[in-house]
Amino acid sequence: MNSNNSNGNGKNSRVEERIIVALDVGDFGRAEELVQDLKGVISFFKVGLELFTACGPDVVKMVTGHGAKVFLDLKFFDIPNTAAGAVRSASSLNASIINVHALGGAEMMKAAANAAAGCKNPPKVIAVTVLTSFDEAGFSNIGISASIEDSVMNLATTAKDAGLDGVVSSPSEVRTIKKHLGKDFLIVTPGVRPHWSTADDQKRVMTPKNAFDAGADYIVIGRPIIEAKEPKTAAERVIEELQE
Ligand code: C5P
């Protein structure tokens, strides 16, 4: 595959810079071991709710201190003023990507986009549309009558109109979102599985190559790398397969 990609920033990134490894662990020491082990192969890490709740901002500083980038996956969802404040705090940690829930609505997303724009080193702000853990039955249970597919497109369009940089999306939604919202609207895609790993609890998976071919700008991979016997070897294997 073409290992370069125009990712919406007008800059080309090598494929290994477009793999974000999810540090889904609960303690600082293990997170740092993984960053140290993967350094030189992986340069982008996702800090999510488990790790951030356990360790706080210091863990973001640890990752950036090793020269790597951070996707701070805290999925802010609150009134516009509070969400804007959270975005300012996250931006001060020098995360490269942060996210909010699109279900927070257009006003909240505009407040988030404006808050980031006013920061010294603005991160990309992206939106989670419909959580991939929802099926149609669970989605209608919360009182939303539209289908998941229609809701994803509607929320992604609202996010773009509000000034956000992109969305988190399952691999199966990437093509449609790129087609309707353009190649510069960033897509970060979890639910990615190399052919040699297990799906775990992910339902709709794609290989890294298929996710990039569909148009993903970044892919997020957690367990296939961090739970491998040798995480660095697993990461190298993913990259080699993408370069074939
Ligand atoms: O281990 P695995 O590769 O499944 O990890 C995927 C990561 O992406 C996890 O941190 C998960 O919380 C996150 N994620 C996801 N689906 C979403 C949003 C985030 O799997 N829709």
mmCIF file of C-alpha atoms and ligand atoms in Angstrom:
data_model
loop_
_atom_site.group_PDB
_atom_site.id
_atom_site.type_symbol
_atom_site.label_atom_id
_atom_site.label_comp_id
_atom_site.label_asym_id
_atom_site.label_seq_id
_atom_site.Cartn_x
_atom_site.Cartn_y
_atom_site.Cartn_z
ATOM 1 C CA MET A 1 0.000 0.000 0.000
ATOM 2 C CA ASN A 2 0.997 3.608 -0.280
ATOM 3 C CA SER A 3 2.750 4.237 3.010
ATOM 4 C CA ASN A 4 2.190 7.965 2.896
ATOM 5 C CA ASN A 5 -1.043 9.776 3.427
ATOM 6 C CA SER A 6 -2.278 13.315 3.358
ATOM 7 C CA ASN A 7 -4.001 13.303 6.750
ATOM 8 C CA GLY A 8 -5.845 16.573 6.587
ATOM 9 C CA ASN A 9 -3.021 18.617 8.054
ATOM 10 C CA GLY A 10 -1.477 19.001 4.637
ATOM 11 C CA LYS A 11 1.441 16.908 5.794
ATOM 12 C CA ASN A 12 2.407 13.417 4.787
ATOM 13 C CA SER A 13 2.913 10.887 7.525
ATOM 14 C CA ARG A 14 4.630 7.538 7.247
ATOM 15 C CA VAL A 15 2.391 4.573 7.967
ATOM 16 C CA GLU A 16 4.086 3.772 11.293
ATOM 17 C CA GLU A 17 3.233 7.284 12.480
ATOM 18 C CA ARG A 18 -0.434 6.571 11.790
ATOM 19 C CA ILE A 19 -0.677 3.639 14.221
ATOM 20 C CA ILE A 20 -1.874 4.627 17.687
ATOM 21 C CA VAL A 21 -1.269 2.005 20.375
ATOM 22 C CA ALA A 22 -3.921 2.024 23.125
ATOM 23 C CA LEU A 23 -2.255 1.979 26.554
ATOM 24 C CA ASP A 24 -5.199 0.142 28.106
ATOM 25 C CA VAL A 25 -3.507 -0.687 31.386
ATOM 26 C CA GLY A 26 -4.244 0.493 34.907
ATOM 27 C CA ASP A 27 -0.860 1.508 36.216
ATOM 28 C CA PHE A 28 1.862 3.989 35.426
ATOM 29 C CA GLY A 29 4.724 1.508 35.561
ATOM 30 C CA ARG A 30 3.245 -0.866 32.987
ATOM 31 C CA ALA A 31 2.315 2.063 30.723
ATOM 32 C CA GLU A 32 5.884 3.372 30.825
ATOM 33 C CA GLU A 33 7.324 -0.116 30.183
ATOM 34 C CA LEU A 34 5.177 -0.355 27.047
ATOM 35 C CA VAL A 35 6.173 3.113 25.831
ATOM 36 C CA GLN A 36 9.848 2.343 26.390
ATOM 37 C CA ASP A 37 9.578 -1.045 24.714
ATOM 38 C CA LEU A 38 7.702 0.308 21.683
ATOM 39 C CA LYS A 39 9.704 3.522 21.313
ATOM 40 C CA GLY A 40 11.460 3.627 17.963
ATOM 41 C CA VAL A 41 8.664 1.585 16.390
ATOM 42 C CA ILE A 42 5.510 3.374 17.590
ATOM 43 C CA SER A 43 5.342 7.121 18.150
ATOM 44 C CA PHE A 44 1.648 7.641 19.019
ATOM 45 C CA PHE A 45 -0.180 6.312 22.105
ATOM 46 C CA LYS A 46 -3.767 6.484 23.307
ATOM 47 C CA VAL A 47 -4.366 7.308 26.949
ATOM 48 C CA GLY A 48 -7.922 6.369 27.869
ATOM 49 C CA LEU A 49 -10.199 6.520 30.861
ATOM 50 C CA GLU A 50 -8.667 3.579 32.745
ATOM 51 C CA LEU A 51 -5.093 4.868 32.689
ATOM 52 C CA PHE A 52 -5.956 8.559 33.076
ATOM 53 C CA THR A 53 -8.306 7.913 36.009
ATOM 54 C CA ALA A 54 -5.605 5.864 37.737
ATOM 55 C CA CYS A 55 -2.603 8.102 37.023
ATOM 56 C CA GLY A 56 -3.849 11.562 35.989
ATOM 57 C CA PRO A 57 -2.038 14.132 33.823
ATOM 58 C CA ASP A 58 1.405 12.768 34.803
ATOM 59 C CA VAL A 59 0.894 9.795 32.524
ATOM 60 C CA VAL A 60 0.350 12.094 29.516
ATOM 61 C CA LYS A 61 3.520 13.964 30.429
ATOM 62 C CA MET A 62 5.354 10.629 30.717
ATOM 63 C CA VAL A 63 4.392 9.675 27.138
ATOM 64 C CA THR A 64 5.230 13.077 25.653
ATOM 65 C CA GLY A 65 8.443 13.084 27.716
ATOM 66 C CA HIS A 66 9.495 9.988 25.743
ATOM 67 C CA GLY A 67 9.024 12.028 22.576
ATOM 68 C CA ALA A 68 5.744 10.344 21.564
ATOM 69 C CA LYS A 69 2.350 11.846 20.731
ATOM 70 C CA VAL A 70 -0.816 11.320 22.781
ATOM 71 C CA PHE A 71 -4.423 10.776 21.778
ATOM 72 C CA LEU A 72 -6.207 11.634 25.043
ATOM 73 C CA ASP A 73 -9.393 9.571 24.769
ATOM 74 C CA LEU A 74 -11.561 10.988 27.563
ATOM 75 C CA LYS A 75 -14.740 11.513 25.483
ATOM 76 C CA PHE A 76 -15.939 14.759 27.077
ATOM 77 C CA PHE A 77 -19.742 15.060 27.292
ATOM 78 C CA ASP A 78 -21.112 17.982 29.321
ATOM 79 C CA ILE A 79 -22.646 21.437 29.017
ATOM 80 C CA PRO A 80 -20.704 23.675 26.583
ATOM 81 C CA ASN A 81 -18.942 25.728 29.271
ATOM 82 C CA THR A 82 -17.701 22.651 31.147
ATOM 83 C CA ALA A 83 -16.665 20.836 27.968
ATOM 84 C CA ALA A 84 -14.730 23.930 26.852
ATOM 85 C CA GLY A 85 -12.893 24.021 30.189
ATOM 86 C CA ALA A 86 -12.023 20.329 29.908
ATOM 87 C CA VAL A 87 -10.689 20.926 26.383
ATOM 88 C CA ARG A 88 -8.487 23.774 27.654
ATOM 89 C CA SER A 89 -7.102 21.557 30.438
ATOM 90 C CA ALA A 90 -6.463 18.674 28.027
ATOM 91 C CA SER A 91 -4.801 21.038 25.546
ATOM 92 C CA SER A 92 -2.418 22.289 28.221
ATOM 93 C CA LEU A 93 -1.101 18.699 28.499
ATOM 94 C CA ASN A 94 0.096 18.877 24.886
ATOM 95 C CA ALA A 95 -2.066 16.006 23.672
ATOM 96 C CA SER A 96 -2.135 15.847 19.873
ATOM 97 C CA ILE A 97 -5.708 14.565 19.624
ATOM 98 C CA ILE A 98 -8.549 14.828 22.163
ATOM 99 C CA ASN A 99 -12.211 13.889 21.832
ATOM 100 C CA VAL A 100 -15.780 14.731 22.830
ATOM 101 C CA HIS A 101 -19.117 12.957 22.351
ATOM 102 C CA ALA A 102 -21.021 14.232 19.317
ATOM 103 C CA LEU A 103 -24.224 13.481 21.253
ATOM 104 C CA GLY A 104 -23.333 16.519 23.381
ATOM 105 C CA GLY A 105 -24.667 18.532 20.446
ATOM 106 C CA ALA A 106 -23.613 21.319 18.111
ATOM 107 C CA GLU A 107 -23.238 24.007 20.806
ATOM 108 C CA MET A 108 -21.022 21.813 22.945
ATOM 109 C CA MET A 109 -18.864 20.861 19.957
ATOM 110 C CA LYS A 110 -18.540 24.512 18.854
ATOM 111 C CA ALA A 111 -17.471 25.441 22.391
ATOM 112 C CA ALA A 112 -14.907 22.606 22.322
ATOM 113 C CA ALA A 113 -13.539 23.650 18.925
ATOM 114 C CA ASN A 114 -13.287 27.309 19.983
ATOM 115 C CA ALA A 115 -11.618 26.413 23.276
ATOM 116 C CA ALA A 116 -8.979 24.354 21.460
ATOM 117 C CA ALA A 117 -8.416 27.070 18.868
ATOM 118 C CA GLY A 118 -7.650 29.540 21.663
ATOM 119 C CA CYS A 119 -4.908 27.340 23.133
ATOM 120 C CA LYS A 120 -1.180 27.694 22.557
ATOM 121 C CA ASN A 121 -0.738 24.232 21.026
ATOM 122 C CA PRO A 122 -4.226 23.346 19.800
ATOM 123 C CA PRO A 123 -4.867 19.589 19.635
ATOM 124 C CA LYS A 124 -7.059 18.071 16.945
ATOM 125 C CA VAL A 125 -10.536 17.742 18.464
ATOM 126 C CA ILE A 126 -12.548 14.814 17.177
ATOM 127 C CA ALA A 127 -15.975 13.421 18.058
ATOM 128 C CA VAL A 128 -17.218 9.986 19.026
ATOM 129 C CA THR A 129 -20.471 9.443 17.120
ATOM 130 C CA VAL A 130 -22.302 6.249 18.182
ATOM 131 C CA LEU A 131 -20.342 3.923 20.460
ATOM 132 C CA THR A 132 -19.493 0.690 18.653
ATOM 133 C CA SER A 133 -20.845 -1.255 21.632
ATOM 134 C CA PHE A 134 -24.413 -0.239 20.630
ATOM 135 C CA ASP A 135 -26.567 -2.521 18.496
ATOM 136 C CA GLU A 136 -29.835 -1.278 16.969
ATOM 137 C CA ALA A 137 -31.935 -2.627 19.881
ATOM 138 C CA GLY A 138 -29.791 -0.949 22.519
ATOM 139 C CA PHE A 139 -29.786 2.269 20.520
ATOM 140 C CA SER A 140 -33.580 2.430 20.195
ATOM 141 C CA ASN A 141 -33.862 1.620 23.934
ATOM 142 C CA ILE A 142 -32.427 5.043 24.721
ATOM 143 C CA GLY A 143 -35.190 6.630 22.640
ATOM 144 C CA ILE A 144 -33.411 7.307 19.348
ATOM 145 C CA SER A 145 -35.540 6.109 16.442
ATOM 146 C CA ALA A 146 -33.036 6.697 13.610
ATOM 147 C CA SER A 147 -30.793 3.821 12.574
ATOM 148 C CA ILE A 148 -27.224 3.702 13.846
ATOM 149 C CA GLU A 149 -25.891 4.293 10.326
ATOM 150 C CA ASP A 150 -28.040 7.410 9.789
ATOM 151 C CA SER A 151 -27.175 8.678 13.274
ATOM 152 C CA VAL A 152 -23.438 8.241 12.671
ATOM 153 C CA MET A 153 -23.616 10.309 9.468
ATOM 154 C CA ASN A 154 -25.840 12.918 11.080
ATOM 155 C CA LEU A 155 -23.547 13.278 14.106
ATOM 156 C CA ALA A 156 -20.395 13.324 11.968
ATOM 157 C CA THR A 157 -21.894 16.074 9.785
ATOM 158 C CA THR A 158 -22.854 18.062 12.890
ATOM 159 C CA ALA A 159 -19.308 17.635 14.212
ATOM 160 C CA LYS A 160 -17.828 18.950 10.977
ATOM 161 C CA ASP A 161 -20.253 21.888 10.851
ATOM 162 C CA ALA A 162 -19.350 22.719 14.467
ATOM 163 C CA GLY A 163 -15.697 23.066 13.454
ATOM 164 C CA LEU A 164 -14.286 19.805 14.782
ATOM 165 C CA ASP A 165 -11.377 18.146 12.989
ATOM 166 C CA GLY A 166 -12.813 14.671 12.595
ATOM 167 C CA VAL A 167 -14.419 11.647 14.205
ATOM 168 C CA VAL A 168 -13.668 8.298 15.795
ATOM 169 C CA SER A 169 -15.324 5.700 13.627
ATOM 170 C CA SER A 170 -15.592 1.935 13.284
ATOM 171 C CA PRO A 171 -13.817 0.544 10.210
ATOM 172 C CA SER A 172 -17.111 -0.143 8.459
ATOM 173 C CA GLU A 173 -18.137 3.533 8.541
ATOM 174 C CA VAL A 174 -14.919 5.019 7.181
ATOM 175 C CA ARG A 175 -15.747 4.943 3.464
ATOM 176 C CA THR A 176 -19.160 6.584 3.818
ATOM 177 C CA ILE A 177 -17.870 9.332 6.112
ATOM 178 C CA LYS A 178 -14.928 10.134 3.799
ATOM 179 C CA LYS A 179 -17.248 10.130 0.782
ATOM 180 C CA HIS A 180 -19.678 12.609 2.318
ATOM 181 C CA LEU A 181 -17.428 14.765 4.490
ATOM 182 C CA GLY A 182 -14.256 14.866 2.431
ATOM 183 C CA LYS A 183 -10.721 13.525 2.696
ATOM 184 C CA ASP A 184 -9.543 16.258 5.060
ATOM 185 C CA PHE A 185 -12.052 15.291 7.772
ATOM 186 C CA LEU A 186 -9.898 13.161 10.058
ATOM 187 C CA ILE A 187 -10.919 9.594 10.874
ATOM 188 C CA VAL A 188 -9.415 7.618 13.740
ATOM 189 C CA THR A 189 -10.419 3.959 13.612
ATOM 190 C CA PRO A 190 -10.368 1.394 16.437
ATOM 191 C CA GLY A 191 -11.675 -2.166 15.959
ATOM 192 C CA VAL A 192 -8.587 -3.083 13.946
ATOM 193 C CA ARG A 193 -7.224 -6.620 14.029
ATOM 194 C CA PRO A 194 -4.235 -8.138 12.199
ATOM 195 C CA HIS A 195 -5.228 -11.496 10.640
ATOM 196 C CA TRP A 196 -3.026 -13.341 13.169
ATOM 197 C CA SER A 197 -4.769 -11.962 16.285
ATOM 198 C CA THR A 198 -8.108 -12.690 17.960
ATOM 199 C CA ALA A 199 -11.079 -10.307 17.691
ATOM 200 C CA ASP A 200 -11.564 -10.159 21.514
ATOM 201 C CA ASP A 201 -14.791 -8.255 22.179
ATOM 202 C CA GLN A 202 -14.629 -6.198 18.953
ATOM 203 C CA LYS A 203 -17.565 -7.103 16.708
ATOM 204 C CA ARG A 204 -16.874 -5.428 13.374
ATOM 205 C CA VAL A 205 -13.174 -5.702 12.747
ATOM 206 C CA MET A 206 -10.917 -4.977 9.786
ATOM 207 C CA THR A 207 -7.229 -5.604 9.229
ATOM 208 C CA PRO A 208 -4.926 -2.565 9.484
ATOM 209 C CA LYS A 209 -4.411 -2.645 5.711
ATOM 210 C CA ASN A 210 -8.142 -2.718 4.946
ATOM 211 C CA ALA A 211 -8.815 0.088 7.445
ATOM 212 C CA PHE A 212 -6.173 2.315 5.806
ATOM 213 C CA ASP A 213 -7.352 1.355 2.321
ATOM 214 C CA ALA A 214 -10.893 2.368 3.350
ATOM 215 C CA GLY A 215 -9.531 5.820 4.184
ATOM 216 C CA ALA A 216 -8.687 5.834 7.903
ATOM 217 C CA ASP A 217 -6.097 8.484 8.782
ATOM 218 C CA TYR A 218 -5.074 6.748 11.995
ATOM 219 C CA ILE A 219 -5.789 3.283 13.368
ATOM 220 C CA VAL A 220 -5.953 2.418 17.074
ATOM 221 C CA ILE A 221 -4.647 -0.993 18.138
ATOM 222 C CA GLY A 222 -4.674 -2.166 21.728
ATOM 223 C CA ARG A 223 -4.656 -5.804 22.810
ATOM 224 C CA PRO A 224 -3.057 -7.369 19.708
ATOM 225 C CA ILE A 225 0.068 -5.352 20.587
ATOM 226 C CA ILE A 226 0.014 -4.658 24.319
ATOM 227 C CA GLU A 227 -1.020 -8.198 25.294
ATOM 228 C CA ALA A 228 1.352 -9.883 22.842
ATOM 229 C CA LYS A 229 4.212 -11.858 24.403
ATOM 230 C CA GLU A 230 6.556 -9.424 22.697
ATOM 231 C CA PRO A 231 4.710 -6.135 22.040
ATOM 232 C CA LYS A 232 7.549 -4.659 19.984
ATOM 233 C CA THR A 233 7.678 -7.691 17.671
ATOM 234 C CA ALA A 234 3.888 -7.531 17.240
ATOM 235 C CA ALA A 235 4.071 -3.824 16.346
ATOM 236 C CA GLU A 236 6.889 -4.469 13.870
ATOM 237 C CA ARG A 237 4.839 -7.246 12.281
ATOM 238 C CA VAL A 238 1.850 -4.906 11.815
ATOM 239 C CA ILE A 239 4.100 -2.320 10.152
ATOM 240 C CA GLU A 240 5.832 -4.880 7.918
ATOM 241 C CA GLU A 241 2.471 -6.180 6.730
ATOM 242 C CA LEU A 242 1.363 -2.648 5.883
ATOM 243 C CA GLN A 243 4.508 -2.068 3.861
ATOM 244 C CA GLU A 244 4.155 -5.252 1.773
HETATM 245 O O1 C5P B 1 -7.709 -3.707 22.363
HETATM 246 P P1 C5P B 1 -8.383 -3.005 21.227
HETATM 247 O O2 C5P B 1 -7.545 -2.939 19.965
HETATM 248 O O3 C5P B 1 -9.775 -3.543 20.971
HETATM 249 O O4 C5P B 1 -8.531 -1.497 21.737
HETATM 250 C C1 C5P B 1 -9.260 -0.540 21.044
HETATM 251 C C2 C5P B 1 -9.262 0.747 21.793
HETATM 252 O O5 C5P B 1 -10.086 1.687 21.118
HETATM 253 C C3 C5P B 1 -9.808 0.645 23.216
HETATM 254 O O6 C5P B 1 -9.062 1.575 24.010
HETATM 255 C C4 C5P B 1 -11.230 1.084 23.096
HETATM 256 O O7 C5P B 1 -11.700 1.691 24.270
HETATM 257 C C5 C5P B 1 -11.127 2.138 21.976
HETATM 258 N N1 C5P B 1 -12.372 2.370 21.255
HETATM 259 C C6 C5P B 1 -13.071 1.379 20.590
HETATM 260 N N2 C5P B 1 -14.235 1.694 19.926
HETATM 261 C C7 C5P B 1 -14.674 2.950 19.916
HETATM 262 C C8 C5P B 1 -13.970 3.967 20.569
HETATM 263 C C9 C5P B 1 -12.794 3.631 21.233
HETATM 264 O O8 C5P B 1 -12.645 0.236 20.569
HETATM 265 N N3 C5P B 1 -15.776 3.239 19.237
#
